[in-house]
Amino acid sequence: MTTATVLREPAVAAPRPAQPHVHVRDLTVRYAAQDPLVLDGVHLDLFPGEMVALLGASGSGKSTLMKTLTGFAPVTSGTVRVGDTDLTALRRGQLRTLRSDVGQVFQQFNLIGRLSVLTNVLTGSLHRAGAVNLLGTFRGADRRRALALLDRVGIAHKADAEARTLSGGQQQRVAIARALMQEPTLILADEPVASLDPTMSRTVLELLQSIAREEKIPVLVSLHVLPLALDHSDRIVGLRHGEIVVSGRTDELDADHLAPVYEVDAAEGEEE
Ligand SMILES: Nc1ncnc2c1ncn2[C@@H]1O[C@H](COP(=O)(O)OP(=O)(O)OP(=O)(O)O)[C@@H](O)[C@H]1O
Ligand SMILES: [Mg+2]
């Protein structure tokens, strides 16, 4: 075996680009003035080509952190930059552009069930001017690209099926193809495998990690299952009560290192 194929070996890992695509410093978030802080002093950099797993108990702030990156949650203080966009000093129209650059994948897939798989993927191109002609049909070039993406995620044979007739794992792969149709510069996947069986969970996470590498974009994925994070990420960030309590390269972490993420305070009792 040649060393060139050993992607996880630190000695041959590609050098990380100097500039992070996502840069978060001292981020605090509260949803309303009288509410407690949901995120408290968060630092996070995401680099092109890496898959970063976000761990944390329910309510620790994972979804909120993802939402701040697309302007769906408020930045109470701190710095949040995604590409060239400063989320704390948004100019008119910037948010729409940012959101069209970010591919999102959700636990419940969020497909339009009555539409074909192909059309669902094509909706990923709708943010672009001219994607649909006057007759309401998609451009031929986009259709070819959507089919190629379905082939890439392994379900080209389902292109004409109604999305609702697909299994959960197949639907999630359609959702990933739809996100790729946007030509994203960042993918945010909020618990993308929480509704899938263990085998399909691994298939979907492998797909996301290969996308990070091949497209040279960061993929941030929140997970609840520790072994999945350890097997399918380049870096792990652990949130607890809105604070990052663990952050490091996956190959340098084990379950013991990650224990603080799930520690329950004596005072918390059964609340969570
Ligand atoms: N729109 C909102 N308005 C007010 N509070 C909110 C809002 N969204 C989330 N919160 C609160 O922020 C905290 C963090 O929620 P968040 O959804 O980010 O957690 P999470 O880590 O994604 O949890 P889960 O694993 O259950 O998805 C919770 O206490 C939640 O009640
Ligand atoms: Mg969540």
Coordinates of C-alpha atoms and ligand atoms in Angstrom, one line a residue:
M1 CA 0.0 0.0 0.0
T2 CA 1.3 3.4 -0.8
T3 CA 1.3 6.1 1.9
A4 CA -0.5 8.5 -0.4
T5 CA -3.8 6.6 0.2
V6 CA -3.6 6.9 4.0
L7 CA -5.7 10.1 4.3
R8 CA -5.9 10.1 8.1
E9 CA -2.2 9.8 8.8
P10 CA -1.0 13.2 10.2
A11 CA 2.3 12.9 8.3
V12 CA 0.6 13.0 4.9
A13 CA -2.5 15.0 5.7
A14 CA -3.0 18.0 3.4
P15 CA -1.8 21.2 5.0
R16 CA -4.7 23.3 6.4
P17 CA -5.3 26.5 4.5
A18 CA -4.2 29.5 6.6
Q19 CA -7.5 31.3 6.3
P20 CA -10.6 29.8 7.9
H21 CA -13.8 30.0 5.9
V22 CA -15.8 30.5 9.1
H23 CA -14.4 32.6 12.0
V24 CA -16.3 32.9 15.3
R25 CA -14.8 34.7 18.3
D26 CA -16.3 35.5 21.7
L27 CA -19.7 34.7 20.5
T28 CA -22.6 35.2 22.9
V29 CA -26.2 34.6 22.0
R30 CA -29.4 35.3 23.9
Y31 CA -32.7 35.2 22.1
A32 CA -34.4 37.9 24.2
A33 CA -33.1 40.5 26.6
Q34 CA -34.5 38.7 29.7
D35 CA -33.3 35.3 28.5
P36 CA -30.2 33.5 29.7
L37 CA -27.2 33.2 27.4
V38 CA -27.6 30.3 25.0
L39 CA -24.0 30.6 23.7
D40 CA -21.3 32.0 25.9
G41 CA -17.8 32.9 24.6
V42 CA -17.7 30.5 21.7
H43 CA -14.6 30.4 19.5
L44 CA -14.8 28.4 16.3
D45 CA -12.9 28.3 13.0
L46 CA -13.9 26.0 10.1
F47 CA -11.4 25.4 7.4
P48 CA -12.0 24.3 3.8
G49 CA -11.9 20.5 3.4
E50 CA -12.6 19.5 7.0
M51 CA -15.6 17.8 8.6
V52 CA -16.2 19.0 12.1
A53 CA -18.5 17.2 14.4
L54 CA -20.5 19.3 16.9
L55 CA -21.4 17.4 20.0
G56 CA -23.5 18.4 23.0
A57 CA -26.5 17.4 25.1
S58 CA -30.0 18.5 24.1
G59 CA -30.2 22.3 24.7
S60 CA -26.5 22.9 24.7
G61 CA -26.7 25.3 21.8
K62 CA -25.7 23.2 18.7
S63 CA -28.6 24.3 16.5
T64 CA -28.2 27.9 17.7
L65 CA -24.6 28.0 16.8
M66 CA -25.4 26.7 13.3
K67 CA -28.2 29.3 13.0
T68 CA -25.9 32.2 13.8
L69 CA -23.8 31.2 10.7
T70 CA -26.8 31.9 8.5
G71 CA -28.4 34.8 10.4
F72 CA -31.3 32.8 11.8
A73 CA -30.2 33.4 15.4
P74 CA -29.1 36.7 16.8
V75 CA -25.4 37.6 17.5
T76 CA -25.6 39.3 20.9
S77 CA -21.9 40.0 21.0
G78 CA -18.7 38.8 19.4
T79 CA -17.5 38.3 15.9
V80 CA -19.0 35.9 13.3
R81 CA -17.6 35.9 9.8
V82 CA -18.6 33.4 7.0
G83 CA -16.5 33.9 3.9
D84 CA -16.5 37.6 3.3
T85 CA -19.7 38.2 5.2
D86 CA -19.5 39.8 8.6
L87 CA -22.7 38.7 10.4
T88 CA -22.5 41.5 12.9
A89 CA -22.5 44.2 10.2
L90 CA -24.7 42.9 7.4
R91 CA -25.4 45.1 4.4
R92 CA -28.6 45.0 2.4
G93 CA -28.9 41.8 0.4
Q94 CA -25.9 40.1 2.0
L95 CA -27.9 37.7 4.0
R96 CA -29.7 36.3 1.0
T97 CA -26.4 35.8 -0.8
L98 CA -24.9 34.2 2.3
R99 CA -27.9 31.8 2.6
S100 CA -27.6 30.8 -1.0
D101 CA -23.9 29.9 -0.4
V102 CA -24.7 27.7 2.6
G103 CA -26.0 24.2 2.0
Q104 CA -28.2 23.0 4.8
V105 CA -29.1 19.4 5.7
F106 CA -31.7 18.7 8.4
Q107 CA -32.8 15.7 10.5
Q108 CA -36.2 15.6 8.8
F109 CA -34.8 16.0 5.2
N110 CA -37.2 18.8 4.4
L111 CA -38.0 17.5 0.9
I112 CA -41.2 18.3 -1.0
G113 CA -42.8 14.9 -0.8
R114 CA -45.1 15.1 -3.9
L115 CA -42.4 16.3 -6.2
S116 CA -40.0 14.1 -8.0
V117 CA -36.5 13.5 -6.6
L118 CA -35.0 15.3 -9.5
T119 CA -37.2 18.4 -9.0
N120 CA -36.3 18.4 -5.4
V121 CA -32.6 18.5 -6.3
L122 CA -33.2 21.2 -8.9
T123 CA -34.8 23.5 -6.2
G124 CA -31.2 23.9 -5.0
S125 CA -30.5 26.0 -8.0
L126 CA -33.6 28.3 -7.5
H127 CA -31.6 31.1 -5.8
R128 CA -29.8 31.6 -9.1
A129 CA -31.2 34.0 -11.7
G130 CA -32.4 32.2 -14.8
A131 CA -32.6 28.8 -13.2
V132 CA -36.2 28.5 -14.4
N133 CA -37.3 29.7 -17.9
L134 CA -40.6 31.4 -18.8
L135 CA -42.4 28.1 -19.1
G136 CA -41.4 27.2 -15.5
T137 CA -39.0 24.5 -16.5
F138 CA -35.5 24.1 -15.3
R139 CA -32.5 24.7 -17.7
G140 CA -31.1 21.6 -19.4
A141 CA -27.7 22.2 -18.0
D142 CA -29.1 22.2 -14.5
R143 CA -31.1 19.0 -15.1
R144 CA -27.9 17.3 -16.2
R145 CA -26.0 18.5 -13.2
A146 CA -28.9 17.4 -10.9
L147 CA -28.8 13.9 -12.4
A148 CA -25.0 13.8 -12.0
L149 CA -25.4 14.8 -8.3
L150 CA -28.0 12.1 -7.8
D151 CA -25.5 9.6 -9.3
R152 CA -22.8 10.9 -7.0
V153 CA -25.0 10.2 -3.9
G154 CA -26.0 6.8 -5.3
I155 CA -29.7 7.2 -6.2
A156 CA -29.8 8.3 -9.8
H157 CA -32.2 5.4 -10.4
K158 CA -34.8 7.2 -8.2
A159 CA -34.7 10.5 -10.1
D160 CA -38.3 10.2 -11.3
A161 CA -39.8 8.8 -8.1
E162 CA -41.9 11.0 -5.8
A163 CA -39.6 12.0 -2.9
R164 CA -42.1 10.7 -0.3
T165 CA -41.8 7.2 -1.6
L166 CA -38.1 7.0 -0.7
S167 CA -36.6 5.6 2.5
G168 CA -35.1 8.0 5.1
G169 CA -31.6 7.2 4.0
Q170 CA -32.5 7.8 0.3
Q171 CA -34.3 11.1 1.2
Q172 CA -31.3 12.3 3.1
R173 CA -29.1 11.7 0.1
V174 CA -31.5 13.7 -2.0
A175 CA -31.2 16.5 0.5
I176 CA -27.4 16.4 0.2
A177 CA -27.6 16.4 -3.6
R178 CA -30.0 19.4 -3.3
A179 CA -27.4 21.2 -1.1
L180 CA -24.7 20.4 -3.6
M181 CA -26.8 21.9 -6.3
Q182 CA -26.3 25.3 -4.6
E183 CA -22.6 25.0 -5.2
P184 CA -22.2 25.7 -1.5
T185 CA -19.1 27.1 0.1
L186 CA -20.2 25.7 3.5
I187 CA -22.5 22.8 4.5
L188 CA -24.3 22.8 7.8
A189 CA -25.9 19.5 8.7
D190 CA -28.0 19.6 11.9
E191 CA -28.4 16.1 13.2
P192 CA -28.5 14.6 9.7
V193 CA -28.5 11.0 10.8
A194 CA -30.8 11.2 13.9
S195 CA -33.6 9.5 11.9
L196 CA -31.5 6.9 10.2
D197 CA -30.4 3.4 11.1
P198 CA -26.8 2.8 12.1
T199 CA -25.6 1.5 8.7
M200 CA -27.3 4.4 6.8
S201 CA -26.0 6.9 9.3
R202 CA -22.4 5.8 8.5
T203 CA -23.1 5.9 4.7
V204 CA -24.5 9.5 5.0
L205 CA -21.6 10.7 7.2
E206 CA -19.0 9.1 4.8
L207 CA -20.7 11.0 2.0
L208 CA -20.6 14.3 3.9
Q209 CA -16.9 13.8 4.8
S210 CA -16.0 13.0 1.2
I211 CA -17.9 16.1 0.0
A212 CA -15.8 18.2 2.5
R213 CA -12.6 16.8 1.0
E214 CA -13.5 16.8 -2.7
E215 CA -15.3 20.2 -2.7
K216 CA -12.7 21.7 -0.4
I217 CA -15.4 23.2 1.8
P218 CA -16.0 23.0 5.6
V219 CA -18.9 20.7 6.7
L220 CA -20.2 21.2 10.2
V221 CA -22.4 18.3 11.4
S222 CA -24.1 18.0 14.8
L223 CA -24.4 14.5 16.2
H224 CA -25.6 12.8 19.3
V225 CA -23.7 9.5 18.8
L226 CA -20.1 9.7 20.0
P227 CA -18.7 6.7 18.0
L228 CA -20.1 8.2 14.8
A229 CA -18.3 11.5 15.6
L230 CA -15.1 9.7 16.4
D231 CA -15.2 7.6 13.2
H232 CA -16.4 10.3 10.7
S233 CA -14.9 13.7 11.5
D234 CA -11.6 15.4 11.3
R235 CA -12.3 17.6 14.3
I236 CA -14.7 17.5 17.3
V237 CA -16.1 20.5 19.1
G238 CA -18.1 19.8 22.3
L239 CA -20.7 22.2 23.7
R240 CA -22.0 22.2 27.2
H241 CA -24.5 24.8 28.4
G242 CA -23.4 27.1 25.5
E243 CA -19.7 26.9 26.2
I244 CA -17.1 24.9 24.2
V245 CA -15.7 22.4 26.7
V246 CA -13.7 20.2 24.3
S247 CA -12.1 21.0 20.9
G248 CA -9.5 19.0 19.1
R249 CA -8.5 16.8 16.2
T250 CA -10.5 13.6 16.2
D251 CA -7.5 11.4 16.0
E252 CA -6.2 12.9 19.3
L253 CA -9.5 12.4 21.2
D254 CA -11.3 9.4 22.8
A255 CA -14.5 8.9 24.8
D256 CA -12.7 10.0 28.0
H257 CA -11.7 13.3 26.5
L258 CA -15.3 13.9 25.5
A259 CA -16.8 13.0 28.9
P260 CA -17.1 16.6 30.0
V261 CA -19.5 17.3 27.1
Y262 CA -22.1 15.0 28.7
E263 CA -21.4 15.5 32.4
V264 CA -24.5 16.3 34.4
D265 CA -24.3 18.8 37.2
A266 CA -25.6 17.5 40.5
A267 CA -28.0 20.5 40.7
E268 CA -29.4 19.7 37.3
G269 CA -31.1 16.5 38.5
E270 CA -33.3 15.0 35.8
E271 CA -34.0 18.2 34.0
E272 CA -32.4 17.2 30.7
Ligands
LIG1 N1 -36.0 30.7 19.0 C1 -35.7 30.6 20.3 N2 -36.1 31.4 21.2 C2 -35.8 31.3 22.5 N3 -35.0 30.3 23.0 C3 -34.5 29.4 22.1 C4 -34.8 29.5 20.7 N4 -34.2 28.5 20.1 C5 -33.5 27.8 21.0 N5 -33.7 28.4 22.2 C6 -33.1 27.9 23.5 O1 -31.7 27.9 23.3 C7 -31.1 26.8 24.0 C8 -30.3 26.0 23.0 O2 -31.2 25.4 22.1 P1 -30.6 24.7 20.8 O3 -31.8 24.4 19.9 O4 -29.5 25.5 20.1 O5 -30.0 23.4 21.4 P2 -29.4 22.0 20.7 O6 -28.1 21.8 21.3 O7 -29.5 22.1 19.2 O8 -30.4 20.9 21.3 P3 -31.0 19.6 20.6 O9 -29.9 18.5 20.7 O10 -32.2 19.2 21.5 O11 -31.4 19.9 19.2 C9 -32.3 26.0 24.6 O12 -32.4 26.3 26.0 C10 -33.5 26.5 23.9 O13 -34.6 26.5 24.7
MG2 MG -30.6 21.1 17.8

